[in-house]
Amino acid sequence: MSRRDISEKWTSRSRGMSSTVGYVLILGMVVIGMTSVVALGSVALEDTERQSTLERAEQSMAQFDSRAAQVALGAESLQELSLGHSSGNYQVVEGEGTITVTHVNHDGDDSDGDDDKTDDGNYDDDEDIYSGPLGAVVYQNGDTEIAYQGGGVWRHQDGNTQMVSPPEFHYEGSTLTLPVVTVTGEDSASGSPTAVVERATSTETIYPNSNTDYVDNSTKQYTNPASNGQIIVTIQSEYYQGWEEYFNSRTEGSVIDVDHGAETVTAELITLGHQGEFNLPSEDNPFQVRGLEPSMQDGDGLKDLAVTLRPIDRTQDHFSSLDWSMYVHSGGQEMEINLKMQGSGGCGDAADLTIYYHDGGETYQGWHAENAYTVDCSGSTPKIELDLIGDSTPSMNYESVTASNLVASNPNSISLQDPVVFDHFEGDNADVTYTVGSDASADLIIRHYFNHFAPTFDLRSTDGNHGNSVNEPSSNGNNIIYTGSDVITYLHVSENEVKVRFE
């Protein structure tokens, strides 16, 4: 056989073998592809089934939340709920997480050097109104947990927690109702359990409670309206991120601290500022107006502001050098109320009143009234009583003012705004236009300008003659009254314990 014949024979045989190998390879690829599709489909199906299981668990926990509320906060003493079939596990975790409700700086006085928002504990103008465990009912499936805690439902997965339904934490106007729901028990179950919720103890009212005194102030009880300082709520929990989401999105409070290491979140809830008599503020020790409602409606906003000034010198010319101002400087805005003596300052002599407002722009608004308030010597000590809110306040003219009319502000580099319309707040009369020579009451002017700084600002006072006229320690703020906005005026805290088991 020639070499050519051998080569042709070999080539023919190779082609036959290649066809067979090709068929085998194609078949193998088809088998591998089908196997992969089946495997991937199986994983996808498992993921879908697991996701469906978790969604059912969320629904079950939401229903459990409703039943638990009926027992903890309602008239029911026992409730049962079938949780349905699940491949995960349920467990009651007594003591999981804590809640602390603190009234920080409750006396409104920074004389102890602590007017901050940090809870330093009792005996330091900070009162722990309530502190206790929350507990939880937890469903676990793989690396995912669905938990009931504090009256809310939370989903914890991959190190993060999201809120499924909000906790028992209710705002209505200026009222905060915080019924703390505490879960007790040590049971666990899987499969298709039935949860049984029982009331463990009667509801205990924590706040208000007139029988409970603040620890460091026996003259102050747990009574409403709550005033001064802030209410801060601190949650320590595995689900703290969900609580943070709740505070940020569903409440009027603001989160002031998150400690990931300690798994804590702290939210601040502002209370209405001090009402009634107050110490005359100074530059170093201002008086804080907190939670003022910016409204010009009758009965809303600033309702009263009265100050009594007494002189240092008790000789005949008691207020001869009077040049006293009460003012607010905040966020680029300035307001000043100035009282300046034009006569000798003796009994019956009168002082002029100037009111100034600057919004931070290129113009200002100025008002002036001559002989607005007089020196009263009817009592044992001469005095000037400034009733700045009410029907008896002086009428003022809209006009230019200069630095000589003021102490804490200087309008000399800007010009008077003309005309002016008060149309910023509810109750303002936008139909009235003020021009040079127009008049308005000091009551209307001060209320309107205070609203520009609402809800919270510091009120200060100073003397333009080196403090040689007004005796600040013997002077005082007679009264300040205002309605609140975005603040807690009425606080209700209670403890409601339930016991959970599975059947």
Short mmCIF file of C-alpha atoms in Angstrom, two decimals:
data_model
loop_
_atom_site.label_atom_id
_atom_site.label_comp_id
_atom_site.label_asym_id
_atom_site.label_seq_id
_atom_site.Cartn_x
_atom_site.Cartn_y
_atom_site.Cartn_z
CA MET A 1 0.00 0.00 0.00
CA SER A 2 1.42 3.30 -0.99
CA ARG A 3 2.00 6.18 1.43
CA ARG A 4 -0.78 8.10 -0.32
CA ASP A 5 -3.27 5.26 0.22
CA ILE A 6 -2.33 5.05 3.88
CA SER A 7 -2.74 8.80 4.28
CA GLU A 8 -6.16 8.84 2.62
CA LYS A 9 -7.33 5.94 4.77
CA TRP A 10 -6.10 7.63 7.92
CA THR A 11 -7.76 10.93 7.00
CA SER A 12 -11.10 9.23 6.40
CA ARG A 13 -10.89 7.46 9.74
CA SER A 14 -9.97 10.74 11.54
CA ARG A 15 -12.98 12.47 10.06
CA GLY A 16 -15.24 9.75 11.38
CA MET A 17 -13.70 9.99 14.82
CA SER A 18 -14.06 13.82 14.86
CA SER A 19 -17.77 13.56 14.13
CA THR A 20 -18.25 11.13 16.99
CA VAL A 21 -16.24 13.31 19.39
CA GLY A 22 -18.22 16.37 18.31
CA TYR A 23 -21.50 14.66 19.06
CA VAL A 24 -20.21 13.60 22.46
CA LEU A 25 -19.02 17.14 23.29
CA ILE A 26 -22.33 18.67 22.24
CA LEU A 27 -24.25 16.15 24.30
CA GLY A 28 -22.01 16.86 27.30
CA MET A 29 -22.53 20.58 26.99
CA VAL A 30 -26.29 20.08 26.81
CA VAL A 31 -26.22 17.90 29.93
CA ILE A 32 -24.02 20.39 31.79
CA GLY A 33 -26.27 23.27 30.73
CA MET A 34 -29.38 21.44 31.83
CA THR A 35 -27.75 20.60 35.16
CA SER A 36 -26.74 24.23 35.68
CA VAL A 37 -30.24 25.44 34.84
CA VAL A 38 -31.71 22.95 37.26
CA ALA A 39 -29.20 23.91 39.96
CA LEU A 40 -29.69 27.63 39.48
CA GLY A 41 -33.41 27.19 39.30
CA SER A 42 -33.31 25.23 42.51
CA VAL A 43 -31.35 28.02 44.26
CA ALA A 44 -33.70 30.65 42.89
CA LEU A 45 -36.67 28.60 44.03
CA GLU A 46 -35.16 28.23 47.49
CA ASP A 47 -34.53 31.99 47.67
CA THR A 48 -38.08 32.70 46.55
CA GLU A 49 -39.50 30.25 49.09
CA ARG A 50 -37.30 31.73 51.86
CA GLN A 51 -38.33 35.27 50.94
CA SER A 52 -41.96 34.19 50.97
CA THR A 53 -41.43 32.58 54.37
CA LEU A 54 -39.90 35.78 55.75
CA GLU A 55 -42.76 37.87 54.38
CA ARG A 56 -45.25 35.55 56.07
CA ALA A 57 -43.23 35.84 59.29
CA GLU A 58 -43.43 39.66 59.04
CA GLN A 59 -47.18 39.44 58.62
CA SER A 60 -47.43 37.07 61.58
CA MET A 61 -45.33 39.40 63.73
CA ALA A 62 -47.49 42.38 62.71
CA GLN A 63 -50.55 40.43 63.82
CA PHE A 64 -48.73 39.47 67.02
CA ASP A 65 -48.01 43.17 67.57
CA SER A 66 -51.73 43.93 67.38
CA ARG A 67 -52.66 41.12 69.79
CA ALA A 68 -49.91 42.09 72.25
CA ALA A 69 -51.18 45.71 72.25
CA GLN A 70 -54.68 44.49 73.11
CA VAL A 71 -53.25 42.78 76.18
CA ALA A 72 -50.61 45.35 77.21
CA LEU A 73 -52.66 48.47 76.55
CA GLY A 74 -56.24 47.29 76.13
CA ALA A 75 -58.86 45.45 78.11
CA GLU A 76 -57.82 41.91 77.16
CA SER A 77 -55.93 39.79 79.68
CA LEU A 78 -54.97 37.03 77.23
CA GLN A 79 -54.68 36.65 73.47
CA GLU A 80 -53.68 33.72 71.25
CA LEU A 81 -52.37 33.78 67.69
CA SER A 82 -51.42 30.97 65.30
CA LEU A 83 -48.14 31.95 63.71
CA GLY A 84 -48.51 29.53 60.79
CA HIS A 85 -46.01 26.98 59.51
CA SER A 86 -42.44 28.10 59.13
CA SER A 87 -39.00 26.58 58.74
CA GLY A 88 -37.53 29.09 61.18
CA ASN A 89 -37.54 29.28 64.97
CA TYR A 90 -39.40 31.52 67.44
CA GLN A 91 -37.93 32.54 70.78
CA VAL A 92 -38.86 34.82 73.67
CA VAL A 93 -35.75 36.77 74.69
CA GLU A 94 -36.38 38.32 78.08
CA GLY A 95 -34.15 41.30 78.80
CA GLU A 96 -33.20 41.95 75.16
CA GLY A 97 -32.69 45.71 74.99
CA THR A 98 -33.45 48.54 77.40
CA ILE A 99 -35.20 51.90 77.26
CA THR A 100 -34.30 54.93 79.39
CA VAL A 101 -36.42 58.10 79.50
CA THR A 102 -34.55 61.05 81.01
CA HIS A 103 -35.60 64.62 81.76
CA VAL A 104 -32.32 66.44 81.15
CA ASN A 105 -31.73 69.82 82.84
CA HIS A 106 -35.22 69.64 84.33
CA ASP A 107 -34.73 72.68 86.55
CA GLY A 108 -33.81 74.92 83.61
CA ASP A 109 -30.87 76.27 85.60
CA ASP A 110 -27.26 75.87 84.58
CA SER A 111 -25.99 76.85 88.02
CA ASP A 112 -24.52 73.36 88.39
CA GLY A 113 -22.53 73.97 85.23
CA ASP A 114 -24.45 71.34 83.32
CA ASP A 115 -26.99 72.61 80.83
CA ASP A 116 -26.01 70.14 78.13
CA LYS A 117 -28.07 67.36 76.57
CA THR A 118 -26.11 64.49 78.11
CA ASP A 119 -27.77 62.24 80.64
CA ASP A 120 -25.47 62.35 83.68
CA GLY A 121 -27.92 60.55 85.94
CA ASN A 122 -29.87 61.65 88.98
CA TYR A 123 -28.70 64.32 91.43
CA ASP A 124 -27.35 66.51 88.60
CA ASP A 125 -30.51 68.20 87.26
CA ASP A 126 -31.00 65.10 85.09
CA GLU A 127 -33.78 62.73 86.13
CA ASP A 128 -34.14 59.18 84.86
CA ILE A 129 -37.92 59.09 84.75
CA TYR A 130 -37.92 55.49 83.59
CA SER A 131 -35.31 52.83 82.84
CA GLY A 132 -36.02 49.17 82.23
CA PRO A 133 -35.75 46.15 79.94
CA LEU A 134 -37.78 45.80 76.75
CA GLY A 135 -37.49 42.11 75.92
CA ALA A 136 -38.32 40.72 72.50
CA VAL A 137 -40.07 37.94 70.60
CA VAL A 138 -37.71 36.88 67.80
CA TYR A 139 -38.27 34.79 64.66
CA GLN A 140 -35.00 33.57 63.14
CA ASN A 141 -34.50 32.04 59.72
CA GLY A 142 -30.89 31.75 58.61
CA ASP A 143 -29.19 35.11 59.02
CA THR A 144 -32.47 37.04 59.19
CA GLU A 145 -34.43 37.98 62.30
CA ILE A 146 -37.94 39.38 62.52
CA ALA A 147 -38.42 40.76 66.03
CA TYR A 148 -41.22 42.27 68.08
CA GLN A 149 -39.84 44.79 70.57
CA GLY A 150 -41.27 47.83 72.32
CA GLY A 151 -44.54 47.50 70.45
CA GLY A 152 -42.79 47.64 67.06
CA VAL A 153 -41.63 45.04 64.54
CA TRP A 154 -38.07 45.10 63.22
CA ARG A 155 -36.23 43.15 60.49
CA HIS A 156 -32.54 42.49 61.13
CA GLN A 157 -30.39 41.19 58.28
CA ASP A 158 -26.75 41.55 57.18
CA GLY A 159 -25.93 43.70 60.19
CA ASN A 160 -28.71 46.23 59.51
CA THR A 161 -32.18 46.71 60.97
CA GLN A 162 -35.23 48.16 59.28
CA MET A 163 -38.54 49.11 60.84
CA VAL A 164 -41.47 46.94 59.71
CA SER A 165 -44.08 48.60 61.93
CA PRO A 166 -43.60 51.48 64.44
CA PRO A 167 -43.34 51.01 68.21
CA GLU A 168 -45.83 52.19 70.83
CA PHE A 169 -44.65 55.78 70.84
CA HIS A 170 -47.41 58.27 70.15
CA TYR A 171 -47.40 61.99 69.36
CA GLU A 172 -50.62 63.97 69.33
CA GLY A 173 -50.07 67.70 69.18
CA SER A 174 -47.87 68.59 72.14
CA THR A 175 -48.55 65.30 73.97
CA LEU A 176 -46.14 62.35 74.00
CA THR A 177 -47.60 59.06 75.18
CA LEU A 178 -44.98 56.37 75.76
CA PRO A 179 -46.46 53.10 77.01
CA VAL A 180 -43.39 50.93 77.52
CA VAL A 181 -44.26 47.33 76.59
CA THR A 182 -41.99 44.88 78.40
CA VAL A 183 -41.82 41.25 77.18
CA THR A 184 -41.05 38.47 79.63
CA GLY A 185 -40.75 34.70 79.20
CA GLU A 186 -38.17 32.10 78.13
CA ASP A 187 -40.05 29.89 75.68
CA SER A 188 -39.08 28.83 72.14
CA ALA A 189 -40.77 26.91 69.32
CA SER A 190 -40.61 25.89 65.65
CA GLY A 191 -42.95 24.43 63.08
CA SER A 192 -46.48 25.79 63.48
CA PRO A 193 -46.65 27.30 66.99
CA THR A 194 -49.39 29.33 68.62
CA ALA A 195 -48.24 32.39 70.56
CA VAL A 196 -50.01 33.11 73.85
CA VAL A 197 -49.77 36.64 75.29
CA GLU A 198 -50.82 37.24 78.89
CA ARG A 199 -50.83 40.39 81.00
CA ALA A 200 -48.14 39.87 83.62
CA THR A 201 -48.85 42.87 85.86
CA SER A 202 -51.20 45.81 86.01
CA THR A 203 -50.22 48.95 84.14
CA GLU A 204 -47.98 51.17 86.25
CA THR A 205 -48.20 54.92 85.63
CA ILE A 206 -44.74 56.44 85.80
CA TYR A 207 -45.41 59.99 84.58
CA PRO A 208 -47.39 62.02 85.52
CA ASN A 209 -47.43 60.96 89.15
CA SER A 210 -47.86 63.67 91.77
CA ASN A 211 -46.63 61.27 94.45
CA THR A 212 -43.17 61.11 92.89
CA ASP A 213 -40.63 63.91 93.43
CA TYR A 214 -37.63 64.67 91.28
CA VAL A 215 -34.70 63.11 93.14
CA ASP A 216 -32.72 66.33 93.53
CA ASN A 217 -35.72 68.64 93.93
CA SER A 218 -38.34 67.65 96.48
CA THR A 219 -40.51 70.64 95.53
CA LYS A 220 -40.96 69.43 91.94
CA GLN A 221 -43.18 66.46 91.20
CA TYR A 222 -43.75 64.30 88.13
CA THR A 223 -46.58 66.52 86.90
CA ASN A 224 -47.70 68.06 83.63
CA PRO A 225 -47.15 70.36 81.90
CA ALA A 226 -43.57 69.16 81.56
CA SER A 227 -41.22 72.13 81.29
CA ASN A 228 -37.55 73.01 81.09
CA GLY A 229 -34.76 71.04 79.51
CA GLN A 230 -35.25 68.13 77.16
CA ILE A 231 -36.74 64.67 77.27
CA ILE A 232 -34.24 62.22 75.84
CA VAL A 233 -35.03 58.60 75.05
CA THR A 234 -32.15 56.12 74.85
CA ILE A 235 -32.63 52.68 73.33
CA GLN A 236 -30.02 49.94 73.76
CA SER A 237 -30.90 47.08 71.46
CA GLU A 238 -29.68 44.80 68.71
CA TYR A 239 -32.32 46.58 66.63
CA TYR A 240 -31.10 50.11 67.46
CA GLN A 241 -30.78 51.06 63.77
CA GLY A 242 -34.49 50.46 63.28
CA TRP A 243 -35.25 52.65 66.29
CA GLU A 244 -33.01 55.33 64.79
CA GLU A 245 -35.03 55.13 61.55
CA TYR A 246 -38.22 55.50 63.56
CA PHE A 247 -37.02 58.56 65.53
CA ASN A 248 -35.83 60.27 62.34
CA SER A 249 -38.87 59.57 60.18
CA ARG A 250 -41.88 59.30 62.47
CA THR A 251 -41.35 61.65 65.43
CA GLU A 252 -40.78 65.34 66.15
CA GLY A 253 -37.57 64.41 67.91
CA SER A 254 -34.04 64.44 66.59
CA VAL A 255 -31.38 61.76 66.98
CA ILE A 256 -28.49 63.28 68.91
CA ASP A 257 -26.27 60.22 69.37
CA VAL A 258 -25.74 56.78 67.84
CA ASP A 259 -23.17 54.41 69.37
CA HIS A 260 -22.69 51.44 67.05
CA GLY A 261 -20.35 49.67 69.45
CA ALA A 262 -22.83 49.83 72.33
CA GLU A 263 -25.82 49.41 69.99
CA THR A 264 -27.55 52.51 71.37
CA VAL A 265 -29.50 55.40 69.88
CA THR A 266 -30.54 58.55 71.74
CA ALA A 267 -33.28 60.92 70.59
CA GLU A 268 -34.01 64.38 71.97
CA LEU A 269 -37.56 65.62 72.47
CA ILE A 270 -37.79 69.28 73.45
CA THR A 271 -40.08 70.43 76.26
CA LEU A 272 -41.72 73.85 76.49
CA GLY A 273 -39.51 76.48 78.09
CA HIS A 274 -39.97 78.04 81.50
CA GLN A 275 -43.16 80.05 82.00
CA GLY A 276 -43.96 82.70 84.60
CA GLU A 277 -41.49 84.76 86.61
CA PHE A 278 -37.88 84.59 85.48
CA ASN A 279 -34.49 86.03 86.37
CA LEU A 280 -33.51 89.09 84.40
CA PRO A 281 -31.16 87.75 81.72
CA SER A 282 -27.66 89.06 81.15
CA GLU A 283 -25.13 88.64 78.37
CA ASP A 284 -23.46 85.74 80.17
CA ASN A 285 -26.64 84.14 81.53
CA PRO A 286 -29.37 84.40 78.90
CA PHE A 287 -32.97 83.32 79.32
CA GLN A 288 -33.94 80.64 76.81
CA VAL A 289 -37.29 80.90 75.07
CA ARG A 290 -37.90 77.32 73.98
CA GLY A 291 -40.65 75.98 71.75
CA LEU A 292 -42.38 79.30 70.98
CA GLU A 293 -45.23 78.85 68.52
CA PRO A 294 -44.72 81.43 65.72
CA SER A 295 -48.27 82.68 65.47
CA MET A 296 -50.09 86.03 65.59
CA GLN A 297 -53.48 84.45 66.22
CA ASP A 298 -55.27 85.53 69.38
CA GLY A 299 -54.22 83.28 72.25
CA ASP A 300 -51.23 81.82 70.36
CA GLY A 301 -47.54 82.64 70.37
CA LEU A 302 -46.15 85.16 72.84
CA LYS A 303 -48.92 86.02 75.31
CA ASP A 304 -47.13 88.01 77.99
CA LEU A 305 -43.72 89.59 78.61
CA ALA A 306 -43.18 91.93 81.55
CA VAL A 307 -40.00 93.18 83.22
CA THR A 308 -39.34 95.35 86.27
CA LEU A 309 -36.14 97.43 86.35
CA ARG A 310 -34.70 98.82 89.60
CA PRO A 311 -31.81 101.29 89.82
CA ILE A 312 -28.40 100.97 91.38
CA ASP A 313 -28.53 104.56 92.60
CA ARG A 314 -31.40 105.30 95.00
CA THR A 315 -30.76 109.03 95.18
CA GLN A 316 -33.08 111.57 93.60
CA ASP A 317 -32.03 110.89 90.00
CA HIS A 318 -32.51 107.15 90.12
CA PHE A 319 -32.33 106.32 86.40
CA SER A 320 -30.38 109.33 85.11
CA SER A 321 -28.10 107.24 82.91
CA LEU A 322 -30.62 104.57 81.90
CA ASP A 323 -29.71 102.99 78.55
CA TRP A 324 -30.85 99.39 78.85
CA SER A 325 -31.62 96.81 76.16
CA MET A 326 -33.08 93.33 75.92
CA TYR A 327 -32.04 91.66 72.68
CA VAL A 328 -31.78 88.53 70.53
CA HIS A 329 -28.96 87.83 68.07
CA SER A 330 -29.39 84.51 66.25
CA GLY A 331 -28.65 83.12 62.80
CA GLY A 332 -27.71 86.50 61.36
CA GLN A 333 -30.90 88.11 62.63
CA GLU A 334 -30.99 90.84 65.29
CA MET A 335 -33.77 92.24 67.45
CA GLU A 336 -33.38 94.78 70.23
CA ILE A 337 -35.77 96.47 72.67
CA ASN A 338 -34.11 99.56 74.15
CA LEU A 339 -35.21 101.83 76.99
CA LYS A 340 -33.39 105.16 77.25
CA MET A 341 -33.92 107.95 79.77
CA GLN A 342 -34.36 111.41 78.31
CA GLY A 343 -34.88 113.33 81.54
CA SER A 344 -33.07 113.37 84.87
CA GLY A 345 -34.30 109.88 85.75
CA GLY A 346 -36.17 110.90 88.87
CA CYS A 347 -39.67 109.95 90.00
CA GLY A 348 -42.20 110.49 87.23
CA ASP A 349 -39.59 111.02 84.53
CA ALA A 350 -40.15 109.09 81.30
CA ALA A 351 -37.92 106.94 79.10
CA ASP A 352 -38.14 106.41 75.33
CA LEU A 353 -38.68 102.97 73.79
CA THR A 354 -36.93 101.82 70.61
CA ILE A 355 -37.47 98.51 68.81
CA TYR A 356 -35.10 97.35 66.09
CA TYR A 357 -35.12 94.32 63.77
CA HIS A 358 -32.57 93.28 61.13
CA ASP A 359 -33.01 90.11 59.08
CA GLY A 360 -29.37 90.03 58.00
CA GLY A 361 -29.98 91.83 54.70
CA GLU A 362 -29.26 95.37 53.54
CA THR A 363 -32.18 97.02 55.37
CA TYR A 364 -33.60 97.13 58.89
CA GLN A 365 -36.92 97.96 60.55
CA GLY A 366 -37.10 100.59 63.29
CA TRP A 367 -39.76 101.83 65.71
CA HIS A 368 -39.66 104.58 68.33
CA ALA A 369 -41.94 105.91 71.07
CA GLU A 370 -41.19 108.91 73.26
CA ASN A 371 -42.07 108.93 76.96
CA ALA A 372 -43.13 105.28 76.79
CA TYR A 373 -42.49 104.26 80.43
CA THR A 374 -42.08 106.31 83.63
CA VAL A 375 -40.18 105.96 86.89
CA ASP A 376 -42.55 104.76 89.63
CA CYS A 377 -41.68 105.74 93.19
CA SER A 378 -44.90 104.64 94.87
CA GLY A 379 -43.19 101.75 96.66
CA SER A 380 -40.16 101.43 98.85
CA THR A 381 -37.86 101.14 95.84
CA PRO A 382 -38.06 103.17 92.61
CA LYS A 383 -38.78 101.07 89.55
CA ILE A 384 -39.80 101.05 85.91
CA GLU A 385 -42.33 98.41 84.94
CA LEU A 386 -42.21 97.35 81.30
CA ASP A 387 -45.39 95.64 80.21
CA LEU A 388 -44.37 94.75 76.65
CA ILE A 389 -47.34 92.59 75.66
CA GLY A 390 -51.01 93.48 75.99
CA ASP A 391 -53.49 96.22 75.21
CA SER A 392 -51.73 98.84 77.36
CA THR A 393 -48.41 98.86 75.48
CA PRO A 394 -47.32 102.17 73.92
CA SER A 395 -48.00 103.12 70.33
CA MET A 396 -44.82 103.36 68.27
CA ASN A 397 -43.85 105.21 65.09
CA TYR A 398 -42.05 103.55 62.20
CA GLU A 399 -38.85 105.56 61.62
CA SER A 400 -35.09 105.51 61.25
CA VAL A 401 -33.01 104.68 64.31
CA THR A 402 -29.27 104.98 64.89
CA ALA A 403 -26.64 103.32 67.03
CA SER A 404 -27.30 105.98 69.68
CA ASN A 405 -30.79 104.50 70.15
CA LEU A 406 -29.40 101.01 70.73
CA VAL A 407 -26.81 99.12 72.77
CA ALA A 408 -26.29 95.68 71.20
CA SER A 409 -26.88 96.55 67.52
CA ASN A 410 -25.59 99.09 64.99
CA PRO A 411 -27.79 100.01 62.00
CA ASN A 412 -25.58 102.86 60.77
CA SER A 413 -24.26 100.98 57.73
CA ILE A 414 -27.70 99.86 56.47
CA SER A 415 -30.89 101.69 55.58
CA LEU A 416 -34.48 101.66 56.82
CA GLN A 417 -36.79 99.33 54.93
CA ASP A 418 -39.71 101.26 53.51
CA PRO A 419 -42.47 100.13 53.09
CA VAL A 420 -42.95 97.11 55.38
CA VAL A 421 -45.71 94.48 55.44
CA PHE A 422 -46.10 91.90 58.22
CA ASP A 423 -47.20 88.82 56.26
CA HIS A 424 -44.95 86.05 57.60
CA PHE A 425 -47.03 84.24 60.22
CA GLU A 426 -50.53 82.94 60.75
CA GLY A 427 -52.64 85.83 62.00
CA ASP A 428 -50.50 88.58 60.45
CA ASN A 429 -52.53 91.33 58.79
CA ALA A 430 -51.05 91.48 55.29
CA ASP A 431 -53.46 94.27 54.33
CA VAL A 432 -51.58 96.80 56.47
CA THR A 433 -48.54 98.51 54.99
CA TYR A 434 -46.17 100.42 57.27
CA THR A 435 -44.23 103.41 55.97
CA VAL A 436 -42.29 106.16 57.72
CA GLY A 437 -44.68 107.77 60.20
CA SER A 438 -47.01 104.75 60.47
CA ASP A 439 -47.90 103.56 63.95
CA ALA A 440 -48.38 100.19 65.59
CA SER A 441 -48.52 98.90 69.16
CA ALA A 442 -45.40 97.58 70.87
CA ASP A 443 -47.41 94.41 71.54
CA LEU A 444 -47.87 93.68 67.83
CA ILE A 445 -44.30 94.60 66.92
CA ILE A 446 -42.61 92.49 69.62
CA ARG A 447 -44.83 89.45 69.05
CA HIS A 448 -44.12 89.58 65.32
CA TYR A 449 -40.36 89.94 65.70
CA PHE A 450 -40.12 87.21 68.36
CA ASN A 451 -41.75 84.84 65.87
CA HIS A 452 -38.82 85.30 63.48
CA PHE A 453 -36.57 83.58 66.03
CA ALA A 454 -39.00 80.79 66.97
CA PRO A 455 -39.09 78.15 68.20
CA THR A 456 -35.99 78.45 70.40
CA PHE A 457 -33.64 81.33 71.09
CA ASP A 458 -31.69 83.07 73.86
CA LEU A 459 -32.89 86.37 75.30
CA ARG A 460 -30.17 88.61 76.73
CA SER A 461 -29.95 92.08 78.27
CA THR A 462 -27.20 94.65 78.67
CA ASP A 463 -26.65 98.19 79.91
CA GLY A 464 -25.14 100.75 77.57
CA ASN A 465 -23.70 102.86 80.37
CA HIS A 466 -21.30 100.32 81.84
CA GLY A 467 -23.90 98.87 84.18
CA ASN A 468 -24.23 102.02 86.29
CA SER A 469 -28.00 102.35 85.98
CA VAL A 470 -29.90 99.06 86.31
CA ASN A 471 -29.45 96.88 89.37
CA GLU A 472 -29.80 93.51 87.66
CA PRO A 473 -29.91 91.31 90.81
CA SER A 474 -32.84 93.29 92.23
CA SER A 475 -34.59 93.62 88.84
CA ASN A 476 -36.59 90.74 87.51
CA GLY A 477 -38.71 89.32 84.76
CA ASN A 478 -42.26 89.52 86.09
CA ASN A 479 -43.79 87.14 83.61
CA ILE A 480 -43.35 85.36 80.30
CA ILE A 481 -46.10 83.21 78.80
CA TYR A 482 -46.24 81.66 75.34
CA THR A 483 -47.78 78.71 73.58
CA GLY A 484 -45.61 75.93 72.23
CA SER A 485 -44.91 74.38 68.85
CA ASP A 486 -43.05 71.12 68.11
CA VAL A 487 -42.43 70.58 71.82
CA ILE A 488 -43.62 68.19 74.48
CA THR A 489 -45.97 69.87 76.90
CA TYR A 490 -47.71 66.78 78.26
CA LEU A 491 -45.77 63.59 78.93
CA HIS A 492 -47.33 60.21 79.70
CA VAL A 493 -45.07 57.23 80.50
CA SER A 494 -46.32 53.87 81.72
CA GLU A 495 -44.93 50.35 82.16
CA ASN A 496 -46.93 47.48 80.67
CA GLU A 497 -45.54 43.98 81.16
CA VAL A 498 -46.70 40.94 79.16
CA LYS A 499 -45.63 37.30 79.32
CA VAL A 500 -45.30 35.29 76.11
CA ARG A 501 -45.24 31.51 75.61
CA PHE A 502 -45.77 29.11 72.71
CA GLU A 503 -48.10 26.12 72.39
#
